[in-house]
Structure formats: structure tokens, C-alpha cells
Coordinates of C-alpha atoms and ligand atoms in Angstrom, one line a residue:
M1 CA -6.0 -23.6 -5.1
S2 CA -8.2 -25.8 -7.3
P3 CA -6.4 -29.0 -8.3
L4 CA -5.3 -29.4 -11.9
N5 CA -6.7 -32.3 -13.8
P6 CA -4.5 -35.1 -15.3
G7 CA -3.6 -34.0 -18.8
A8 CA -2.6 -30.5 -17.7
T9 CA 0.8 -29.2 -18.6
I10 CA 3.5 -28.4 -16.0
G11 CA 6.3 -26.1 -17.1
I12 CA 9.8 -26.8 -15.7
L13 CA 12.5 -24.2 -15.8
G14 CA 15.8 -26.0 -16.2
G15 CA 16.6 -29.3 -18.0
G16 CA 19.0 -31.3 -15.8
Q17 CA 18.5 -34.6 -14.0
L18 CA 16.1 -33.1 -11.5
G19 CA 13.9 -31.9 -14.3
R20 CA 14.1 -35.3 -15.9
M21 CA 13.0 -37.1 -12.7
L22 CA 10.3 -34.5 -12.1
A23 CA 8.9 -35.1 -15.6
L24 CA 9.0 -38.9 -15.1
A25 CA 7.0 -38.5 -11.8
A26 CA 4.5 -36.1 -13.5
A27 CA 4.0 -38.5 -16.4
R28 CA 3.1 -41.3 -13.9
L29 CA 0.3 -39.1 -12.5
G30 CA -1.0 -38.3 -16.1
F31 CA 0.5 -34.8 -16.4
Q32 CA 2.5 -33.5 -19.4
C33 CA 5.7 -31.5 -18.9
H34 CA 7.1 -28.7 -20.9
I35 CA 10.8 -28.1 -20.3
F36 CA 12.3 -24.6 -20.8
T37 CA 16.1 -24.5 -21.0
P38 CA 18.8 -22.6 -22.8
M39 CA 20.8 -25.8 -23.4
A40 CA 19.7 -28.0 -26.3
D41 CA 21.6 -31.1 -25.0
D42 CA 20.0 -31.1 -21.5
C43 CA 19.1 -34.6 -20.3
A44 CA 15.5 -33.8 -19.3
L45 CA 14.6 -33.0 -22.9
A46 CA 14.8 -36.7 -23.8
V47 CA 11.8 -37.6 -21.6
V48 CA 9.3 -34.9 -22.6
E49 CA 7.5 -34.0 -25.8
K50 CA 7.1 -30.3 -25.2
K51 CA 10.3 -28.2 -25.1
T52 CA 11.5 -24.6 -25.5
I53 CA 15.2 -24.1 -26.0
A54 CA 15.8 -20.4 -25.4
A55 CA 17.6 -17.9 -23.2
Y56 CA 16.0 -17.0 -19.9
S57 CA 16.1 -13.4 -21.2
D58 CA 13.9 -14.2 -24.2
V59 CA 10.7 -12.6 -23.2
A60 CA 8.7 -13.8 -26.2
A61 CA 9.8 -17.4 -25.6
L62 CA 8.9 -17.1 -21.9
R63 CA 5.4 -15.8 -22.8
R64 CA 4.8 -18.6 -25.4
F65 CA 6.0 -21.2 -22.8
A66 CA 3.7 -19.7 -20.1
A67 CA 0.7 -19.8 -22.4
D68 CA 1.2 -23.6 -22.7
C69 CA 1.5 -24.3 -19.0
Q70 CA -1.1 -24.4 -16.2
V71 CA 1.7 -24.1 -13.6
I72 CA 5.4 -23.6 -13.8
T73 CA 8.2 -24.7 -11.4
Y74 CA 12.0 -24.9 -11.2
E75 CA 14.5 -27.7 -11.1
F76 CA 17.3 -25.2 -10.7
E77 CA 17.4 -22.2 -8.3
N78 CA 19.6 -20.0 -10.3
V79 CA 16.9 -19.2 -12.9
P80 CA 17.0 -15.4 -13.2
H81 CA 14.4 -13.9 -10.9
A82 CA 13.3 -11.6 -13.7
A83 CA 12.4 -14.6 -15.9
A84 CA 10.3 -16.2 -13.1
L85 CA 8.6 -12.8 -12.4
E86 CA 7.7 -12.4 -16.1
L87 CA 6.2 -15.9 -16.2
S88 CA 4.2 -15.2 -13.0
R89 CA 2.4 -12.4 -14.8
C90 CA 1.1 -15.0 -17.3
T91 CA 0.5 -18.1 -15.2
R92 CA 1.0 -19.6 -11.8
V93 CA 4.6 -20.1 -10.8
L94 CA 5.4 -22.2 -7.7
P95 CA 7.2 -21.8 -5.4
D96 CA 6.7 -18.0 -5.6
P97 CA 9.5 -16.2 -7.5
G98 CA 10.2 -14.2 -4.3
V99 CA 11.7 -17.4 -2.8
L100 CA 14.3 -17.4 -5.6
E101 CA 15.2 -13.9 -4.8
I102 CA 16.1 -14.9 -1.3
T103 CA 17.8 -18.2 -1.9
Q104 CA 19.9 -16.9 -4.7
D105 CA 21.9 -14.8 -2.3
R106 CA 23.7 -16.5 0.6
L107 CA 23.6 -13.3 2.7
V108 CA 19.9 -12.7 2.2
E109 CA 19.2 -16.3 2.8
K110 CA 21.1 -16.5 6.0
D111 CA 19.4 -13.3 7.3
F112 CA 16.0 -14.9 6.4
V113 CA 16.8 -18.2 8.1
R114 CA 17.8 -16.5 11.3
K115 CA 14.7 -14.3 11.2
A116 CA 12.6 -17.5 10.8
G117 CA 14.0 -18.8 14.1
A118 CA 16.7 -21.2 12.9
E119 CA 20.5 -21.1 13.6
T120 CA 23.1 -20.7 10.9
T121 CA 26.8 -20.8 10.8
A122 CA 28.4 -17.5 11.9
Y123 CA 28.7 -15.1 8.8
I124 CA 29.9 -11.7 7.9
A125 CA 29.3 -9.8 4.6
V126 CA 32.4 -9.1 2.6
D127 CA 32.3 -6.7 -0.3
C128 CA 36.0 -5.9 -0.8
E129 CA 39.5 -7.0 0.3
A130 CA 39.5 -4.6 3.2
D131 CA 36.2 -6.1 4.4
L132 CA 37.8 -9.5 4.2
A133 CA 40.7 -8.5 6.4
A134 CA 38.3 -7.0 9.0
A135 CA 36.0 -10.0 8.9
L136 CA 38.9 -12.4 9.4
Q137 CA 40.0 -10.4 12.4
E138 CA 36.5 -10.7 13.9
M139 CA 35.8 -14.3 12.9
G140 CA 39.3 -15.9 13.2
T141 CA 40.4 -18.9 11.2
P142 CA 39.6 -21.4 9.9
A143 CA 36.9 -19.8 7.9
I144 CA 35.3 -20.2 4.4
L145 CA 34.8 -17.4 2.0
K146 CA 31.8 -18.0 -0.3
T147 CA 30.4 -15.9 -3.1
R148 CA 26.9 -14.6 -2.3
R149 CA 25.6 -15.8 -5.7
M150 CA 25.9 -18.7 -8.1
G151 CA 28.0 -21.0 -5.8
Y152 CA 27.2 -24.8 -5.8
D153 CA 29.1 -28.0 -5.1
G154 CA 31.9 -26.0 -3.5
K155 CA 32.3 -23.7 -6.5
G156 CA 33.0 -20.1 -5.6
Q157 CA 34.4 -21.1 -2.2
A158 CA 37.8 -20.8 -0.5
K159 CA 38.9 -22.2 2.8
I160 CA 41.1 -19.8 4.8
T161 CA 43.3 -21.4 7.4
S162 CA 45.4 -18.3 8.2
P163 CA 45.0 -14.5 7.5
T164 CA 47.9 -14.8 5.0
D165 CA 45.5 -16.9 2.7
A166 CA 43.2 -13.9 2.4
A167 CA 44.5 -12.5 -0.9
D168 CA 44.4 -15.9 -2.6
A169 CA 40.9 -16.6 -1.3
W170 CA 39.7 -13.2 -2.6
Q171 CA 41.1 -14.1 -6.0
T172 CA 39.5 -17.6 -5.9
V173 CA 36.0 -16.0 -5.5
G174 CA 36.9 -13.5 -8.3
G175 CA 36.5 -10.5 -6.1
A176 CA 32.7 -11.0 -6.0
P177 CA 30.5 -9.9 -3.2
S178 CA 30.8 -12.7 -0.6
I179 CA 30.3 -13.8 2.9
L180 CA 32.9 -15.1 5.3
E181 CA 31.6 -18.1 7.2
G182 CA 32.9 -19.6 10.4
F183 CA 34.3 -23.1 9.7
V184 CA 32.1 -25.7 11.5
D185 CA 33.8 -28.8 13.0
F186 CA 30.6 -30.7 12.6
E187 CA 29.7 -34.2 13.6
R188 CA 27.7 -35.0 10.5
E189 CA 25.7 -33.3 7.7
I190 CA 22.0 -33.9 7.3
S191 CA 19.2 -32.7 5.2
V192 CA 15.4 -32.5 5.5
I193 CA 13.3 -32.8 2.4
A194 CA 9.8 -31.5 3.0
A195 CA 6.7 -30.7 1.0
R196 CA 4.3 -27.9 1.7
S197 CA 0.9 -27.5 0.1
S198 CA -0.9 -24.2 -0.6
D199 CA -3.1 -24.7 2.4
G200 CA -0.1 -25.0 4.7
N201 CA 0.0 -28.8 5.2
M202 CA 3.5 -30.1 5.5
V203 CA 5.0 -33.6 5.1
S204 CA 8.7 -34.4 5.6
F205 CA 10.7 -37.3 4.5
D206 CA 12.9 -39.1 7.0
V207 CA 16.1 -37.1 7.7
S208 CA 19.0 -38.1 5.4
E209 CA 22.7 -38.1 6.5
N210 CA 24.9 -36.8 3.7
Q211 CA 28.5 -37.5 3.0
H212 CA 30.4 -35.3 0.5
Q213 CA 33.6 -35.8 -1.5
N214 CA 35.3 -32.7 -2.8
H215 CA 32.3 -30.7 -1.7
I216 CA 30.0 -32.9 -3.9
L217 CA 27.3 -35.1 -2.4
K218 CA 28.5 -38.7 -2.6
N219 CA 26.2 -40.7 -0.3
S220 CA 22.9 -40.2 1.4
L221 CA 22.1 -42.6 4.3
V222 CA 18.6 -42.9 5.6
P223 CA 17.8 -42.9 8.5
A224 CA 20.5 -40.5 9.6
N225 CA 22.4 -41.6 12.6
I226 CA 21.0 -38.9 14.9
S227 CA 18.8 -38.9 18.0
E228 CA 15.1 -38.6 17.7
S229 CA 15.2 -35.1 19.3
I230 CA 17.7 -33.8 16.8
A231 CA 15.6 -35.3 13.9
D232 CA 12.4 -33.7 15.4
E233 CA 14.2 -30.3 15.8
A234 CA 15.5 -30.5 12.2
V235 CA 12.0 -31.2 10.8
S236 CA 10.5 -28.5 13.0
L237 CA 13.0 -25.8 11.9
V238 CA 12.3 -26.7 8.2
G239 CA 8.6 -26.1 9.0
R240 CA 9.4 -22.7 10.4
I241 CA 11.4 -21.8 7.2
A242 CA 8.8 -23.1 4.8
T243 CA 6.0 -21.3 6.6
A244 CA 8.0 -18.0 6.6
F245 CA 8.3 -18.4 2.8
D246 CA 4.6 -19.4 2.5
Y247 CA 6.3 -22.1 0.4
V248 CA 4.4 -24.4 -2.0
G249 CA 6.3 -27.4 -3.3
V250 CA 9.3 -29.5 -2.1
L251 CA 12.3 -27.8 -0.5
A252 CA 15.5 -29.1 1.0
V253 CA 17.4 -27.7 3.9
E254 CA 21.0 -28.8 4.5
M255 CA 22.3 -28.6 8.0
F256 CA 25.3 -29.3 10.2
V257 CA 24.9 -31.4 13.3
S258 CA 27.3 -30.1 15.9
K259 CA 29.6 -32.1 18.1
P260 CA 28.0 -33.0 21.6
N261 CA 27.6 -30.1 24.0
S262 CA 28.0 -27.4 21.3
K263 CA 26.0 -24.2 21.8
H264 CA 23.9 -24.8 18.7
P265 CA 23.1 -28.5 18.0
L266 CA 21.9 -27.7 14.5
M267 CA 23.0 -25.1 12.0
V268 CA 21.4 -24.5 8.6
N269 CA 24.0 -24.5 5.8
E270 CA 21.9 -24.0 2.7
I271 CA 18.3 -24.0 1.4
A272 CA 17.4 -25.5 -2.0
P273 CA 14.0 -24.3 -3.2
R274 CA 13.5 -27.4 -5.2
V275 CA 13.8 -31.2 -5.2
H276 CA 17.3 -32.2 -4.1
N277 CA 20.0 -34.8 -4.7
S278 CA 19.8 -36.0 -1.0
G279 CA 16.2 -36.9 -1.7
H280 CA 16.8 -39.2 -4.7
W281 CA 16.6 -42.2 -2.4
T282 CA 12.8 -41.5 -2.2
I283 CA 12.2 -42.9 -5.7
D284 CA 13.0 -46.4 -4.8
G285 CA 13.2 -46.2 -1.0
A286 CA 9.7 -44.8 -0.2
T287 CA 6.1 -45.3 -1.4
I288 CA 6.1 -41.6 -2.7
S289 CA 9.1 -39.8 -4.1
Q290 CA 10.2 -36.2 -3.5
F291 CA 9.4 -35.7 -7.2
E292 CA 5.8 -36.9 -7.0
Q293 CA 5.4 -35.0 -3.8
H294 CA 6.5 -31.8 -5.6
I295 CA 4.2 -32.4 -8.5
R296 CA 1.3 -33.0 -6.1
A297 CA 2.0 -29.8 -4.2
I298 CA 2.2 -27.5 -7.2
T299 CA -0.9 -29.0 -8.9
G300 CA -3.0 -28.7 -5.8
W301 CA -3.2 -32.4 -5.2
P302 CA -3.1 -33.7 -1.7
L303 CA 0.4 -34.5 -0.4
G304 CA 1.1 -38.1 0.1
S305 CA 2.2 -39.9 3.3
P306 CA 5.4 -41.6 2.2
I307 CA 6.4 -44.9 4.0
R308 CA 10.1 -45.8 3.8
H309 CA 10.9 -49.3 2.6
G310 CA 13.9 -50.0 4.9
R311 CA 17.4 -48.6 5.5
I312 CA 18.6 -46.8 2.4
E313 CA 21.9 -45.9 0.9
M314 CA 22.0 -43.6 -2.1
T315 CA 25.3 -43.4 -4.0
N316 CA 26.0 -40.7 -6.7
L317 CA 27.8 -41.9 -9.8
I318 CA 30.1 -38.9 -10.4
G319 CA 32.3 -38.5 -13.5
T320 CA 33.8 -41.7 -14.7
E321 CA 32.3 -43.7 -11.8
V322 CA 29.3 -44.1 -14.1
E323 CA 31.3 -46.5 -16.3
S324 CA 30.9 -49.1 -13.5
Y325 CA 27.1 -49.1 -13.7
Q326 CA 27.1 -52.8 -14.8
D327 CA 28.6 -53.8 -11.4
W328 CA 25.7 -52.1 -9.6
L329 CA 23.1 -53.8 -11.8
N330 CA 24.1 -57.2 -10.2
L331 CA 23.8 -56.0 -6.6
P332 CA 20.7 -57.3 -4.7
G333 CA 18.5 -54.5 -3.5
A334 CA 20.1 -51.9 -5.8
T335 CA 18.3 -49.7 -8.4
V336 CA 20.4 -47.9 -11.0
H337 CA 19.5 -44.5 -12.5
L338 CA 21.5 -43.2 -15.4
Y339 CA 20.9 -39.6 -16.6
D340 CA 22.0 -40.1 -20.2
K341 CA 24.1 -36.9 -20.1
G342 CA 26.5 -37.9 -22.8
T343 CA 29.8 -36.2 -22.0
I344 CA 31.5 -37.3 -18.8
N345 CA 33.3 -34.5 -17.0
P346 CA 35.1 -34.7 -13.6
G347 CA 32.6 -33.8 -10.9
R348 CA 29.6 -34.2 -13.2
K349 CA 26.6 -36.1 -11.7
M350 CA 26.0 -38.9 -14.3
G351 CA 23.6 -41.2 -12.3
H352 CA 22.9 -42.6 -8.9
V353 CA 22.2 -46.0 -7.2
T354 CA 19.7 -46.6 -4.5
Q355 CA 20.3 -49.6 -2.2
V356 CA 17.4 -50.8 0.0
F357 CA 18.3 -52.9 3.0
E358 CA 15.4 -54.8 4.7
S359 CA 17.0 -54.5 8.2
C360 CA 16.6 -50.9 9.4
E361 CA 19.5 -51.3 11.8
I362 CA 22.2 -48.6 11.2
P363 CA 25.6 -50.4 10.8
A364 CA 28.5 -49.3 13.0
A365 CA 30.6 -46.6 11.5
Ligands
AMP1 P1 27.9 -25.5 0.3 O1 28.2 -25.2 -1.2 O2 27.8 -24.2 1.1 O3 26.7 -26.4 0.4 O4 29.2 -26.3 0.8 C1 29.5 -27.6 0.3 C2 30.1 -28.4 1.4 O5 31.3 -27.7 1.9 C3 29.2 -28.6 2.6 O6 28.3 -29.7 2.3 C4 30.2 -28.9 3.7 O7 30.7 -30.3 3.6 C5 31.3 -28.0 3.3 N1 31.1 -26.7 4.1 C6 30.4 -25.6 3.6 N2 30.4 -24.7 4.5 C7 31.1 -25.1 5.6 C8 31.4 -24.5 6.9 N3 31.0 -23.3 7.2 N4 32.1 -25.3 7.8 C9 32.5 -26.5 7.4 N5 32.3 -27.1 6.2 C10 31.6 -26.4 5.3

């Protein structure tokens, strides 16, 4: 892949905070970005000059967008596969639209991960209420019913603690094709953010430990409080997954670390074929951010070798928490990021703070 020159235009599908941070990183390297989004008030639009506001089904708009871009990428994995495919007929789209097709469906994704040689939680496909009853009998409780498509931040999910919850759970997921997952009594949650170039080179950031509140990421702590061998295994299984995809760009893999002496020490929960919230710490906590690394990978530039600045804590500002941004401004070692989203809704990610601590020692829990 011949590298793009500074001044080239990178297309981004989706206009949320990930697109905003990608565009800022691209600008620092001298690239321009063109955002395509159906939503006129998306927060990434404020930081780019080139924008298309149109539906993903608007083929004429997609073609005009593609004609302006030397490469196109995503900040959001639920971009319709057909739109990505249409764009790929006109210009280079990275990662390949085939990756979207797999990661948009939890069942297909889990089959793929297992085939790539990584462990996942136990899962059974559920297409109707009778399937759910049978799956519950096989899996037992507790378990989690998750829609195959369009679920994020705990949406489209229902925990089932007893077979009598089945009807309610089926209603919660709207009767959509789903999977029943075994509930994991994990020790902690981690993620690996890694970049892969078109020639197969891979660079991973240090493993992040992630703490959720109401299924939404609240804090990422780096380094994760895990052994070196678990960290190495986590990075290596992300390598297997990225290679199986022939992936180009940054991807994130969220995993559960099991309690000691479990059969499988690591289980993949979810793949995000894009930059990820648990990698936001890299903007202020490392010499090269996940956003820059993604831009480098998709433009054919060499991947960087990021060096972490110390121990890091990233805190999401969710909903009204953003109103306390002034308090964070006064905190030594803290960097505040506000996404300028306007309307505050419960559960909406409005900004984040990265705290860098010089001492790398992990504090006692
Ligand atoms: P997901 O949307 O699948 O990423 O799930 C959001 C969060 O729900 C995860 O980060 C976990 O904290 C929790 N969760 C999801 N699946 C499971 C599971 N099988 N067992 C236990 N907790 C889970």
C-alpha cells in the first residue's frame, strides 16, 4: 500500500466523539477529514471543514463522498454493510467492509473468534421463545440474553437469574434474534487496543483494565492489575484475531479475566473494529495515541511505537457528570476532554479526563 501524502482527505463514517478525536489526530499529521453522518448535530462536525449529512442509504451522497476521499474508515461499527461496500467500489475502505459484516452480529463474531483460536463466553443462538427455553435448560442460570445486532453499552440485553425470567427477557430484547450467554463471574475486565498495518505489522498498547457502571465504561486503568503472562496472552490472542481478519487499522478486544484456577483464564467478550473508549487514555498517557495509530495504519504510514508516560486513570464524564468539569481542571496531572455534544442525556458520554501519575505502582484495591 503506497502511503498517502499529507494534504490527502480521509473519510470518516460516523460523527461522534471517536470521529472527532480521529479528525483531530489526522489534522496534526497534516491530513484533512471528511465526515459522513446522517446527524446534523454530531460533535465531530465541529472540527472538520468537509462534511456530508445524508442517510447511509443515499447512494449518490455516498459516491460524492467517496470521490473526495483517498481512504475511508469508520468511527462506528453499525454503519450498514451495504454502504461500506458501495464506498469500497469507489475508493479504499479500511478496515475491509467484510470485518463489519462479522462484528455486527454477535453470533457470527463469536464463531469467528473461536475459529481464530481464542476463547469466548459460552453461547447458544436463540431465534424464538422456544429456543430460549431450550437454551436455558442447557446453559443454566444466571445467563444473559443479548440481541445479535445493534447492542451496545448494555442495550438489547437482559440478565436471566431464573428460568421464570425468560418471557420478560425475551420481551426486553424485542423478540429479536439473540444469543444466550453464560454469565461470567469474572475477576476483572480488560481490553487490548492494537494496530495492524497492511503489511501485517502489529503494535499493541498496554492492556487496560476497565470498570463499568450500568454497563457503560466508567474508568480505564493502565497498566491493568494482571500478571505478565495474562497480559502477553491477551495481546497474542488479539494478534490471532487481527490476522484472521487481515485487519488494517486499530481494533479493540474486550475480555474477561477469570477467577484463579478457572478453565479458561481469558474470554473474549466483544470486538470493536475501530478506536475504542478504553483507549482514550493514549491521547495524554502515551507518546502516540490510538487515534494517530489508526490514521497511520489506514494511510500506509509506519505504525508508531508508543511509550506510556506513567500510570494512567481515564474517567468518563457521563450525563450530568460533565457539569463538574471545572473540578477536574484544577487536578494536577489531569487533562480534560469535552465533546461539545450540547444536550445532556443520562448515560450519554459527554467527555473524559485522563490522569497521569508519575509513579507506575498500582495502588491497592
Ligand atoms: P457488552 O455490551 O456485551 O459489552 O456488555 C456490557 C457489559 O456487561 C460488560 O462490559 C460486562 O460488564 C457485562 N457483561 C456482558 N456480558 C457478560 C457476561 N456474559 N457475563 C458477565 N457480565 C457480562
